[in-house]
Amino acid sequence: EWQEARLPVEEGKAISFVDKETLREWIAQDKGLQLVDVRDSKAYAKAHIQGAKNIPLAELGKRIGELNRAKVVVYCASYICHASSAAAEKLQDLGFLEVYDYKGGIHEWKAAYFPVR
């Protein structure tokens, strides 16, 4: 209806999301998954999901060479943090095809008593 009324539409990228249970299964299967914590290094040092690489959102563009183009899951603090969505969009713009955003972030992960470092 919105488009039929010729109202403005903003085009965007479709971001794929992953829930904590699925992410936990993917980590256990260890099939080339790259897990990226996009929070700052101080937050990462306090606690992060085991196996996650810390690449803060502000550094993502210049550190892109540290990732291969396989499956990437990005996360930040929680549902109210938008850094992971911004990171997922940036990775898509840079040609990554299989990018997922774990919106629950470290807060949800820890609340579920899943392993952290």
Short mmCIF file of C-alpha atoms in Angstrom, two decimals:
data_model
loop_
_atom_site.label_atom_id
_atom_site.label_comp_id
_atom_site.label_asym_id
_atom_site.label_seq_id
_atom_site.Cartn_x
_atom_site.Cartn_y
_atom_site.Cartn_z
CA GLU A 1 0.00 0.00 0.00
CA TRP A 2 2.84 2.36 0.87
CA GLN A 3 4.50 1.93 -2.51
CA GLU A 4 1.19 2.05 -4.36
CA ALA A 5 0.59 5.44 -2.76
CA ARG A 6 4.00 6.45 -4.18
CA LEU A 7 5.32 7.34 -0.76
CA PRO A 8 9.11 7.36 -0.30
CA VAL A 9 10.75 4.00 0.23
CA GLU A 10 14.28 3.58 1.49
CA GLU A 11 16.07 0.56 0.06
CA GLY A 12 18.39 -1.32 2.37
CA LYS A 13 20.25 -4.57 2.70
CA ALA A 14 18.50 -7.56 4.18
CA ILE A 15 20.43 -8.65 7.22
CA SER A 16 20.24 -12.26 8.32
CA PHE A 17 19.94 -12.82 12.05
CA VAL A 18 20.92 -15.80 14.16
CA ASP A 19 19.58 -16.72 17.60
CA LYS A 20 21.68 -17.88 20.53
CA GLU A 21 20.75 -21.57 20.23
CA THR A 22 21.65 -21.73 16.55
CA LEU A 23 24.87 -19.83 17.13
CA ARG A 24 25.80 -22.21 19.92
CA GLU A 25 25.26 -25.17 17.54
CA TRP A 26 27.35 -23.51 14.82
CA ILE A 27 30.21 -22.92 17.26
CA ALA A 28 30.06 -26.55 18.43
CA GLN A 29 30.16 -27.78 14.82
CA ASP A 30 33.17 -25.53 14.09
CA LYS A 31 32.65 -25.47 10.33
CA GLY A 32 34.69 -22.42 9.39
CA LEU A 33 32.56 -19.97 11.31
CA GLN A 34 34.16 -16.61 11.97
CA LEU A 35 32.75 -14.96 15.09
CA VAL A 36 33.47 -11.25 15.39
CA ASP A 37 32.89 -9.11 18.47
CA VAL A 38 32.53 -5.52 17.22
CA ARG A 39 32.62 -3.88 20.67
CA ASP A 40 35.65 -1.91 21.80
CA SER A 41 38.69 -3.75 23.11
CA LYS A 42 37.99 -2.91 26.77
CA ALA A 43 34.52 -4.48 26.63
CA TYR A 44 35.92 -7.48 24.76
CA ALA A 45 38.63 -7.97 27.42
CA LYS A 46 35.99 -8.11 30.18
CA ALA A 47 34.03 -10.93 28.52
CA HIS A 48 33.48 -12.30 25.04
CA ILE A 49 32.08 -15.41 23.41
CA GLN A 50 34.74 -18.12 23.23
CA GLY A 51 36.44 -18.11 19.86
CA ALA A 52 35.39 -14.57 18.97
CA LYS A 53 37.86 -12.24 17.29
CA ASN A 54 37.72 -8.61 18.39
CA ILE A 55 37.43 -6.15 15.52
CA PRO A 56 35.72 -2.99 16.77
CA LEU A 57 33.24 -1.50 14.31
CA ALA A 58 35.41 1.60 13.83
CA GLU A 59 38.33 -0.61 12.72
CA LEU A 60 36.40 -3.03 10.52
CA GLY A 61 37.23 -1.39 7.19
CA LYS A 62 40.99 -1.36 7.75
CA ARG A 63 41.11 -4.84 9.32
CA ILE A 64 38.92 -6.59 6.74
CA GLY A 65 41.93 -8.58 5.55
CA GLU A 66 41.85 -10.54 8.81
CA LEU A 67 38.64 -12.25 7.70
CA ASN A 68 38.00 -14.66 4.89
CA ARG A 69 34.78 -14.61 2.92
CA ALA A 70 33.29 -17.66 4.67
CA LYS A 71 30.43 -17.52 7.15
CA VAL A 72 30.74 -14.54 9.52
CA VAL A 73 28.66 -13.83 12.62
CA VAL A 74 28.97 -10.40 14.21
CA TYR A 75 27.73 -9.36 17.64
CA CYS A 76 27.92 -6.48 20.09
CA ALA A 77 26.46 -5.90 23.56
CA SER A 78 22.72 -6.52 23.28
CA TYR A 79 19.51 -5.96 21.35
CA ILE A 80 19.76 -2.20 21.90
CA CYS A 81 23.27 -2.00 20.45
CA HIS A 82 23.29 -1.32 16.71
CA ALA A 83 27.01 -1.85 16.07
CA SER A 84 26.54 -5.46 14.95
CA SER A 85 23.89 -4.50 12.39
CA ALA A 86 26.17 -1.75 11.05
CA ALA A 87 29.03 -4.26 10.86
CA ALA A 88 26.86 -6.81 9.03
CA GLU A 89 25.84 -4.17 6.47
CA LYS A 90 29.47 -3.09 6.00
CA LEU A 91 30.59 -6.68 5.44
CA GLN A 92 27.82 -7.18 2.89
CA ASP A 93 28.88 -3.98 1.12
CA LEU A 94 32.43 -5.38 1.00
CA GLY A 95 31.25 -8.54 -0.75
CA PHE A 96 30.80 -10.99 2.12
CA LEU A 97 27.94 -13.27 1.16
CA GLU A 98 27.14 -15.19 4.34
CA VAL A 99 26.90 -12.65 7.16
CA TYR A 100 24.76 -13.03 10.28
CA ASP A 101 23.97 -10.63 13.10
CA TYR A 102 23.58 -12.10 16.59
CA LYS A 103 21.43 -9.33 18.07
CA GLY A 104 21.27 -10.75 21.60
CA GLY A 105 24.95 -10.04 22.00
CA ILE A 106 27.16 -10.80 24.95
CA HIS A 107 24.45 -9.88 27.48
CA GLU A 108 22.01 -12.50 26.21
CA TRP A 109 24.81 -15.06 25.82
CA LYS A 110 25.95 -14.61 29.41
CA ALA A 111 22.36 -14.61 30.72
CA ALA A 112 21.92 -18.06 29.11
CA TYR A 113 25.08 -19.23 30.98
CA PHE A 114 26.82 -20.03 27.71
CA PRO A 115 30.65 -20.06 27.85
CA VAL A 116 32.55 -16.79 27.79
CA ARG A 117 36.20 -15.88 28.12
#
